[in-house]
Structures are given as structure tokens and as C-alpha cells.
JSON list of C-alpha atoms and ligand atoms in Angstrom, two decimals:
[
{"chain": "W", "resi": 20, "resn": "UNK", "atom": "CA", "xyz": [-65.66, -116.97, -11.94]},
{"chain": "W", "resi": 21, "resn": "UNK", "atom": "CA", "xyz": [-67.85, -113.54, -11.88]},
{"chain": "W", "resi": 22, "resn": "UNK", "atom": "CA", "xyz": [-71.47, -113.95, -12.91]},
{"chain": "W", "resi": 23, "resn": "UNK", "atom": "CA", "xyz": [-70.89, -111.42, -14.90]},
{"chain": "W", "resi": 24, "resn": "UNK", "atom": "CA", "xyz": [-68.24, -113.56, -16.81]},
{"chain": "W", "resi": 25, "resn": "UNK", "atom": "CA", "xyz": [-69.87, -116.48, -16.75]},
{"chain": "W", "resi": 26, "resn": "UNK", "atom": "CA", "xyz": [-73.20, -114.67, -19.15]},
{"chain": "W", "resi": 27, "resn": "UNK", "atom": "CA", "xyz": [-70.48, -113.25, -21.60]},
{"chain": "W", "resi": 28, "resn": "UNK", "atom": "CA", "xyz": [-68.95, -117.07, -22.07]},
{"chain": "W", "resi": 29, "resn": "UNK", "atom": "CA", "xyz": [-72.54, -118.19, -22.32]},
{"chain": "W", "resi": 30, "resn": "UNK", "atom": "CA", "xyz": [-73.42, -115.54, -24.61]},
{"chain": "W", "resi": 31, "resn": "UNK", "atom": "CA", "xyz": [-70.32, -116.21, -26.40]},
{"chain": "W", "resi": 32, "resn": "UNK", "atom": "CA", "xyz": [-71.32, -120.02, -26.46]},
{"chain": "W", "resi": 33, "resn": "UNK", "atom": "CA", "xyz": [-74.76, -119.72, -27.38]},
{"chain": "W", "resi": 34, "resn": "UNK", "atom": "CA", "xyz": [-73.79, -117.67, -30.44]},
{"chain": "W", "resi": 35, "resn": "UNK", "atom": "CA", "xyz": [-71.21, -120.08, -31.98]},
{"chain": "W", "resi": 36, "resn": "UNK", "atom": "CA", "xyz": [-73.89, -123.09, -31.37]},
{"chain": "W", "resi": 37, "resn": "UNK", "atom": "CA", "xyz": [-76.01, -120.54, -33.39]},
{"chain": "W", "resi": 38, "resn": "UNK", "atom": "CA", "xyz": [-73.64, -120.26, -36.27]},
{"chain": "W", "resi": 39, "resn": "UNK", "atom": "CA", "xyz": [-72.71, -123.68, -36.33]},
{"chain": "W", "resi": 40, "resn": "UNK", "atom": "CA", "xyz": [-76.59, -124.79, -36.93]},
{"chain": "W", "resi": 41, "resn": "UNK", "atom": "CA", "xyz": [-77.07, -121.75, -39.60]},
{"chain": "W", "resi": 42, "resn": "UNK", "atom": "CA", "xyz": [-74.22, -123.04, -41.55]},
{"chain": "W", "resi": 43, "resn": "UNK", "atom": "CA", "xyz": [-75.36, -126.78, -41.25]},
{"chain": "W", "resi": 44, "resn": "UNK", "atom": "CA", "xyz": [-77.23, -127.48, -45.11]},
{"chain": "W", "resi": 45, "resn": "UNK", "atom": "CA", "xyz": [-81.03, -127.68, -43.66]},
{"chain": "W", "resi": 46, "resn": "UNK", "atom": "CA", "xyz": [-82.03, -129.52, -46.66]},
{"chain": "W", "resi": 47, "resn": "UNK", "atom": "CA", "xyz": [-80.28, -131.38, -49.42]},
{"chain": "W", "resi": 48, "resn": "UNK", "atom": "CA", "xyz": [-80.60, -130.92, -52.87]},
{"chain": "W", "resi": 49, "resn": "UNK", "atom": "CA", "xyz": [-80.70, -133.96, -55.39]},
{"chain": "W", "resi": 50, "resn": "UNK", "atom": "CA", "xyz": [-79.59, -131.90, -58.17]},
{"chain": "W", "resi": 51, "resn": "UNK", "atom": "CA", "xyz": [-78.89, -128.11, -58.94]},
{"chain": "W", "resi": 52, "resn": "UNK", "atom": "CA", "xyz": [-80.41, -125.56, -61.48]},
{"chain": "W", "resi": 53, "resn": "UNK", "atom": "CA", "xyz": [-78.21, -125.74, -64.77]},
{"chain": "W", "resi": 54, "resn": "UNK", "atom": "CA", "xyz": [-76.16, -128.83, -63.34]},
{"chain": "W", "resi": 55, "resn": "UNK", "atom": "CA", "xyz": [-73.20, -129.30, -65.79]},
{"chain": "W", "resi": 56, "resn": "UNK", "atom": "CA", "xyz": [-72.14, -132.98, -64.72]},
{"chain": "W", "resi": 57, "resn": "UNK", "atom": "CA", "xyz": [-70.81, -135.11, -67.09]},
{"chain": "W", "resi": 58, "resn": "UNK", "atom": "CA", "xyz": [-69.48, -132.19, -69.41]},
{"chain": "W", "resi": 59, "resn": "UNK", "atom": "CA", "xyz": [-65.67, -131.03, -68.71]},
{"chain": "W", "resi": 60, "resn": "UNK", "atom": "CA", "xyz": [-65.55, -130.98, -65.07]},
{"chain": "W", "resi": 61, "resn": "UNK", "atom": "CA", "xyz": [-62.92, -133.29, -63.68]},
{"chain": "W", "resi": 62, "resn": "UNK", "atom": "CA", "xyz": [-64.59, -136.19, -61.75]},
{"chain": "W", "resi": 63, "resn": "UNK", "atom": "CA", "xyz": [-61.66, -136.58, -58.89]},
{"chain": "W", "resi": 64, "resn": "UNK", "atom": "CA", "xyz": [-61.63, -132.97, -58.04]},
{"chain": "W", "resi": 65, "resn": "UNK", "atom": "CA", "xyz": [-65.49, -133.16, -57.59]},
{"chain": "W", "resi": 66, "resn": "UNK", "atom": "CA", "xyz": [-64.87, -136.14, -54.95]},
{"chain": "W", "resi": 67, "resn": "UNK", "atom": "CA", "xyz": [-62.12, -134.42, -53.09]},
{"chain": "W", "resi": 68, "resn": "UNK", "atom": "CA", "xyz": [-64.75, -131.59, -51.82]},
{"chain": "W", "resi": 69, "resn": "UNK", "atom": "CA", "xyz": [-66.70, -133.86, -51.14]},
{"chain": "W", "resi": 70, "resn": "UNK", "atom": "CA", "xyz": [-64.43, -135.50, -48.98]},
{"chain": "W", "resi": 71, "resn": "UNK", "atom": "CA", "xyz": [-63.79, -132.04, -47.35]},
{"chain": "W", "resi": 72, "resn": "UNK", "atom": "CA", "xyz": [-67.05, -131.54, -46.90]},
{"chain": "W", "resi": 73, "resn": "UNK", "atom": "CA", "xyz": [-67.83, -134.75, -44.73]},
{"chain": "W", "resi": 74, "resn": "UNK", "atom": "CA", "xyz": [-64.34, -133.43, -42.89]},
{"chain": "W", "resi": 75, "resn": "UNK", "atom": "CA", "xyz": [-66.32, -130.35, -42.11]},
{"chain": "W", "resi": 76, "resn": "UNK", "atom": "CA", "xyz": [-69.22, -131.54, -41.39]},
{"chain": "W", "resi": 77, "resn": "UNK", "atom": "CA", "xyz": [-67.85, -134.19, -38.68]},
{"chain": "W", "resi": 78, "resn": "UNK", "atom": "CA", "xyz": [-65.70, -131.55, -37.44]},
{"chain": "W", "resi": 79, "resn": "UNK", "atom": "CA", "xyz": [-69.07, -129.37, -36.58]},
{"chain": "W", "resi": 80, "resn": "UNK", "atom": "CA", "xyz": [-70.55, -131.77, -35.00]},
{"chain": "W", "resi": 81, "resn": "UNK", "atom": "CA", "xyz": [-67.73, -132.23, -32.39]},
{"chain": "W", "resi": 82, "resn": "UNK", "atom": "CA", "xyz": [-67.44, -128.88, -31.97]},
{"chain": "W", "resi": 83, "resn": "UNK", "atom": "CA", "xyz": [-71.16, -128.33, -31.33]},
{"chain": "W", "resi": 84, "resn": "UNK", "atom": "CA", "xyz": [-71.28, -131.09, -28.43]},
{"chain": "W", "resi": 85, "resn": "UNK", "atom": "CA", "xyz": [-68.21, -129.07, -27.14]},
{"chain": "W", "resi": 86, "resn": "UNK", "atom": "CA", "xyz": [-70.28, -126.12, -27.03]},
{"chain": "W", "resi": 87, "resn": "UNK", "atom": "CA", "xyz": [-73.38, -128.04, -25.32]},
{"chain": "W", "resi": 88, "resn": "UNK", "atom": "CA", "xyz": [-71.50, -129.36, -22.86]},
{"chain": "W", "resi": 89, "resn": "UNK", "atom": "CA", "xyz": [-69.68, -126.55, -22.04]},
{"chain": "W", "resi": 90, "resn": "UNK", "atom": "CA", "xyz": [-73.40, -124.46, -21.92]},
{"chain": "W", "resi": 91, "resn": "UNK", "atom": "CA", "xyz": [-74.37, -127.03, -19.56]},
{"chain": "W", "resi": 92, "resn": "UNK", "atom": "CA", "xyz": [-71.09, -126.35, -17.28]},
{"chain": "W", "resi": 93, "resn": "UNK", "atom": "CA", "xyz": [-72.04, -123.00, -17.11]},
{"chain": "W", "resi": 94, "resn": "UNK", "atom": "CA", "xyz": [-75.94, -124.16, -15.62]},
{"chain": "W", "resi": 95, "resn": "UNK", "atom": "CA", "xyz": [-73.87, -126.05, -13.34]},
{"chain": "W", "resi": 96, "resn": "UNK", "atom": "CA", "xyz": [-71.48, -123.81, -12.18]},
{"chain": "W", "resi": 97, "resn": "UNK", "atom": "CA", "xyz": [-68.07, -125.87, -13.51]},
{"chain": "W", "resi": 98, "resn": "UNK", "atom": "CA", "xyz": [-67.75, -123.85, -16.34]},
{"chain": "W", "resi": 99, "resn": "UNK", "atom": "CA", "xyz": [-63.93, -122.43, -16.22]},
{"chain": "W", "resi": 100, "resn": "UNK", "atom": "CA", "xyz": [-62.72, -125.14, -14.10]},
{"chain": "W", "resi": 101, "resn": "UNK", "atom": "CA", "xyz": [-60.37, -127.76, -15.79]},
{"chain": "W", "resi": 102, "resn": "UNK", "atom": "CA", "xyz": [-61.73, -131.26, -15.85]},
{"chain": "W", "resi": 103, "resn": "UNK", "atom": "CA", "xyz": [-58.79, -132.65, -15.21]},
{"chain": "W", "resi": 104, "resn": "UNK", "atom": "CA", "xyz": [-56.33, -130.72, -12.33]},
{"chain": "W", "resi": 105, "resn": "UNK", "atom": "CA", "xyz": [-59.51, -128.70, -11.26]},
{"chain": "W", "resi": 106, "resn": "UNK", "atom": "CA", "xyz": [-57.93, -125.50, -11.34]},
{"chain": "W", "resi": 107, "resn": "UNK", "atom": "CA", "xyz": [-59.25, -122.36, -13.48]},
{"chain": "W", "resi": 108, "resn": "UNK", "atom": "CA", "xyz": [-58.31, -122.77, -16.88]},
{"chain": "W", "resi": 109, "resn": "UNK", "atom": "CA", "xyz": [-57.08, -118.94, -17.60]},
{"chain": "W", "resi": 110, "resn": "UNK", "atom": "CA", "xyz": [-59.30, -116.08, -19.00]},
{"chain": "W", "resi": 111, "resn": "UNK", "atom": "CA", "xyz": [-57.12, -115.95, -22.17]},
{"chain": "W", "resi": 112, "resn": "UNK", "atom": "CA", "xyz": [-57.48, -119.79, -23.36]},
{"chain": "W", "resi": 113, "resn": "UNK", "atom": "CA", "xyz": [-61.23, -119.30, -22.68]},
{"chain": "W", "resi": 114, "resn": "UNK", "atom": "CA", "xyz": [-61.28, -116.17, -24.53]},
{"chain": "W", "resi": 115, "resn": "UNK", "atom": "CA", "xyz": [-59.87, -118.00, -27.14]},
{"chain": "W", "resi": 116, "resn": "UNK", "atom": "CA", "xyz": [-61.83, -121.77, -27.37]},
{"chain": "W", "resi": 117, "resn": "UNK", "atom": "CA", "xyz": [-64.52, -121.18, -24.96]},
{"chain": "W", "resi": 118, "resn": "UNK", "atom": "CA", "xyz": [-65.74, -124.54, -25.09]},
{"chain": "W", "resi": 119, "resn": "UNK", "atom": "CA", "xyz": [-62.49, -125.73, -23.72]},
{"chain": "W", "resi": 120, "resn": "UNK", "atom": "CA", "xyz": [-62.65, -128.68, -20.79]},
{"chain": "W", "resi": 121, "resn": "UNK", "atom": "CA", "xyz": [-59.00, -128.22, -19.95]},
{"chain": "W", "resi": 122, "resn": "UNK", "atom": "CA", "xyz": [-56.74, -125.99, -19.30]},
{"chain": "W", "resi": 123, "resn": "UNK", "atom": "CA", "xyz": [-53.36, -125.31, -21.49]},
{"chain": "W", "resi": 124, "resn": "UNK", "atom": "CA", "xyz": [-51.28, -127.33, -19.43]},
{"chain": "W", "resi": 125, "resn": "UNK", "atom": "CA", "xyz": [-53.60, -129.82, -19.60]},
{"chain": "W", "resi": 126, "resn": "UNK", "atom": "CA", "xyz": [-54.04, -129.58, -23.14]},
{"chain": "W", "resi": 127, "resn": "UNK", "atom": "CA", "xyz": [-50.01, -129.80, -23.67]},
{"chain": "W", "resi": 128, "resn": "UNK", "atom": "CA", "xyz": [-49.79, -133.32, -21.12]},
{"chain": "W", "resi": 129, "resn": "UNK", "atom": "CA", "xyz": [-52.76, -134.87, -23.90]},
{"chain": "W", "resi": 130, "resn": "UNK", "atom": "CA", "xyz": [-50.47, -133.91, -26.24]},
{"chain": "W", "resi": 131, "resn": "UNK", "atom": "CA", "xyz": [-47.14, -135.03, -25.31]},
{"chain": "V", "resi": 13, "resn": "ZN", "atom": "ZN1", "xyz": [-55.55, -128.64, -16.04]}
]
């Protein structure tokens, strides 16, 4: 893979780790202006976003050792190759999940 290539993946990379951490709650409220709980509000709804909160949340933090590890591929020149046949995992798929480890074949066999 071109240098050149390899700083717009990183860039690329670097960016989403970015967004990930901006959108992770840096603080938690205990309660919030004007809370309305306990008036109308229907309790089981309430504990379903939670639930797809945590799901989020979990989620992130997957991704975001994705993205760390595949950072650190790119400091150590793997970055591109597929972790498991070794060959370059194609400009589209890494267009499209940059922190990929394998490539789409790969990916399919894990699958199957
Ligand atoms: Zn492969």
C-alpha cells in the first residue's frame, strides 16, 4: 500500500476514534432539569432505551478497539493486509470499514 494511502486510512481512522469518544456521555447525570418520572410516562418503554443504550454503548467500544488496532497496523506497516490469507484486503472494503482485519472473502468463510 502507497504511503500516501496509508495517511488517508489513518486520517480516516483517527477521525472515527474521534467521533466515537465525542459521542461517548463524558459525565453522567443523576437526574435532569424538569424530570417528569413517575407522572404518565410508561415505565417499560423507559427500560427498553435503556437497553439500547447499553447495546450502543458496547457496540462503541468494540468498534473503537477495532479502530486502535487497526491505527497501530498502520505504525506497523500491516495495515491492508488480511490477518488471515495475508493478501490485500481490496481498496473498496477498506473504503468502506477501514478498521477491517480481513478481507471479504475472509469475512464470508467466518460467516458460513
Ligand atoms: Zn483473507
Amino acid at each position: 500500500m502507497r504511503s500516501g494511502d496509508l495517511k488517508k486510512y489513518g486520517d480516516i481512522l483517527e477521525r472515527k476514534k474521534e467521533e466515537l469518544i465525542a459521542a461517548a456521555p463524558a459525565r453522567t447525570p443523576t437526574a435532569e432539569p424538569g424530570s417528569k418520572s413517575g407522572d404518565w410516562i410508561d415505565q417499560s418503554s423507559q427500560e427498553s432505551d435503556l437497553h439500547v443504550r447499553l447495546a450502543l454503548k458496547q457496540t462503541d467500544s468494540k468498534l473503537l478497539r477495532a479502530i486502535d488496532e487497526a491505527i497501530h497496523r498502520i505504525e506497523q506497516g500491516t495495515y491492508g493486509i488480511c490477518m488471515e490469507c495475508e493478501n490485500e484486503i481490496a481498496s473498496a472494503r477498506l473504503e468502506a470499514v477501514p478498521w477491517t482485519r480481513v478481507c471479504i472473502d475472509c469475512k464470508a468463510k467466518q460467516r458460513g
